[in-house]
mmCIF file of C-alpha atoms in Angstrom:
data_model
loop_
_atom_site.group_PDB
_atom_site.id
_atom_site.type_symbol
_atom_site.label_atom_id
_atom_site.label_comp_id
_atom_site.label_asym_id
_atom_site.label_seq_id
_atom_site.Cartn_x
_atom_site.Cartn_y
_atom_site.Cartn_z
ATOM 1 C CA MET A 1 -76.655 -146.058 185.651
ATOM 2 C CA THR A 2 -79.709 -144.510 187.180
ATOM 3 C CA GLU A 3 -80.215 -140.814 187.652
ATOM 4 C CA GLU A 4 -78.830 -139.218 190.801
ATOM 5 C CA ASN A 5 -82.044 -139.009 192.832
ATOM 6 C CA GLN A 6 -83.680 -142.146 191.508
ATOM 7 C CA LYS A 7 -83.772 -144.999 194.032
ATOM 8 C CA ALA A 8 -82.654 -148.466 193.010
ATOM 9 C CA SER A 9 -83.705 -151.472 194.984
ATOM 10 C CA LYS A 10 -81.060 -153.494 196.795
ATOM 11 C CA PRO A 11 -81.810 -156.637 194.750
ATOM 12 C CA ASP A 12 -81.349 -154.651 191.516
ATOM 13 C CA VAL A 13 -77.958 -153.374 192.653
ATOM 14 C CA MET A 14 -76.839 -156.831 193.808
ATOM 15 C CA ARG A 15 -78.027 -158.399 190.551
ATOM 16 C CA ALA A 16 -76.121 -155.801 188.514
ATOM 17 C CA MET A 17 -72.949 -156.415 190.543
ATOM 18 C CA ALA A 18 -73.336 -160.174 190.145
ATOM 19 C CA GLU A 19 -73.729 -159.783 186.385
ATOM 20 C CA PHE A 20 -70.644 -157.574 186.272
ATOM 21 C CA LEU A 21 -68.552 -160.080 188.222
ATOM 22 C CA SER A 22 -69.867 -162.947 186.137
ATOM 23 C CA ASP A 23 -68.926 -161.108 182.936
ATOM 24 C CA LEU A 24 -65.360 -160.667 184.186
ATOM 25 C CA TRP A 25 -64.681 -164.382 183.732
ATOM 26 C CA PHE A 26 -65.312 -164.148 179.992
ATOM 27 C CA VAL A 27 -62.813 -161.345 179.424
ATOM 28 C CA GLU A 28 -59.618 -162.233 181.285
ATOM 29 C CA ASP A 29 -58.564 -163.594 184.622
ATOM 30 C CA PHE A 30 -59.186 -160.662 186.994
ATOM 31 C CA ARG A 31 -56.344 -161.877 189.204
ATOM 32 C CA ASP A 32 -53.830 -160.810 186.525
ATOM 33 C CA GLN A 33 -55.309 -157.366 185.888
ATOM 34 C CA PRO A 34 -53.213 -155.420 188.449
ATOM 35 C CA GLU A 35 -50.008 -156.719 186.841
ATOM 36 C CA TYR A 36 -51.290 -155.986 183.325
ATOM 37 C CA LEU A 37 -52.189 -152.434 184.311
ATOM 38 C CA SER A 38 -48.861 -151.890 186.057
ATOM 39 C CA GLU A 39 -46.968 -153.069 182.972
ATOM 40 C CA ILE A 40 -48.993 -150.828 180.671
ATOM 41 C CA PHE A 41 -48.663 -147.800 182.932
ATOM 42 C CA GLU A 42 -44.926 -148.284 183.481
ATOM 43 C CA THR A 43 -44.493 -148.215 179.701
ATOM 44 C CA ILE A 44 -46.604 -145.053 179.403
ATOM 45 C CA LEU A 45 -44.638 -143.356 182.189
ATOM 46 C CA LEU A 46 -41.410 -143.833 180.249
ATOM 47 C CA ASN A 47 -42.559 -141.542 177.443
ATOM 48 C CA GLU A 48 -43.719 -137.938 177.210
ATOM 49 C CA MET A 49 -47.371 -138.812 177.844
ATOM 50 C CA GLY A 50 -46.408 -140.034 181.328
ATOM 51 C CA ASP A 51 -45.657 -136.468 182.411
ATOM 52 C CA ASP A 52 -49.388 -135.684 182.668
ATOM 53 C CA GLN A 53 -50.228 -135.485 186.402
ATOM 54 C CA ASP A 54 -53.957 -136.149 185.874
ATOM 55 C CA LEU A 55 -53.123 -139.242 183.837
ATOM 56 C CA ARG A 56 -50.794 -140.493 186.584
ATOM 57 C CA ILE A 57 -53.542 -140.078 189.192
ATOM 58 C CA LYS A 58 -55.994 -142.017 187.025
ATOM 59 C CA MET A 59 -53.460 -144.783 186.452
ATOM 60 C CA VAL A 60 -52.748 -145.172 190.166
ATOM 61 C CA SER A 61 -56.477 -145.218 190.877
ATOM 62 C CA SER A 62 -57.049 -147.902 188.232
ATOM 63 C CA ILE A 63 -54.318 -150.089 189.699
ATOM 64 C CA ARG A 64 -55.707 -149.620 193.220
ATOM 65 C CA ILE A 65 -59.256 -150.581 192.177
ATOM 66 C CA SER A 66 -57.983 -153.564 190.238
ATOM 67 C CA LYS A 67 -55.957 -154.738 193.255
ATOM 68 C CA LEU A 68 -58.978 -154.315 195.555
ATOM 69 C CA LEU A 69 -61.065 -156.513 193.274
ATOM 70 C CA ALA A 70 -58.337 -159.124 192.970
ATOM 71 C CA ASN A 71 -57.778 -159.136 196.743
ATOM 72 C CA ALA A 72 -61.489 -159.349 197.521
ATOM 73 C CA LEU A 73 -62.132 -162.283 195.212
ATOM 74 C CA GLY A 74 -58.694 -163.813 194.751
ATOM 75 C CA SER A 75 -59.050 -166.459 197.445
ATOM 76 C CA PHE A 76 -62.201 -167.892 195.857
ATOM 77 C CA SER A 77 -62.207 -170.291 192.947
ATOM 78 C CA ASP A 78 -63.803 -169.304 189.655
ATOM 79 C CA SER A 79 -66.471 -171.907 190.317
ATOM 80 C CA GLU A 80 -67.306 -170.465 193.760
ATOM 81 C CA ILE A 81 -67.576 -166.948 192.360
ATOM 82 C CA ASN A 82 -69.647 -168.099 189.414
ATOM 83 C CA ASN A 83 -72.037 -170.031 191.694
ATOM 84 C CA ALA A 84 -72.431 -167.036 194.016
ATOM 85 C CA CYS A 85 -73.145 -164.746 191.061
ATOM 86 C CA ARG A 86 -75.732 -167.179 189.706
ATOM 87 C CA LYS A 87 -77.474 -167.354 193.107
ATOM 88 C CA ILE A 88 -77.629 -163.575 193.386
ATOM 89 C CA MET A 89 -78.922 -163.157 189.826
ATOM 90 C CA ASN A 90 -81.624 -165.758 190.415
ATOM 91 C CA ALA A 91 -82.704 -164.347 193.778
#
């Protein structure tokens, strides 16, 4: 990341986001991430570690962000997303 007061150009930001989204396809299917996180967090909540309020807030936030990503891109095919990312990175 850049320093707080350092300006980044819009193309640089878009290119970085496109690279991030493109890299997601090599890890796992992002559409399944909210369910994976929910399963992991439900297991954590069943033990003593789940009593930590800060941890609970972070878990809920992670699920929310993961759902937002899946909802934003879920209706597009992997090919459509990959093509869009390639166009942005080559712009």
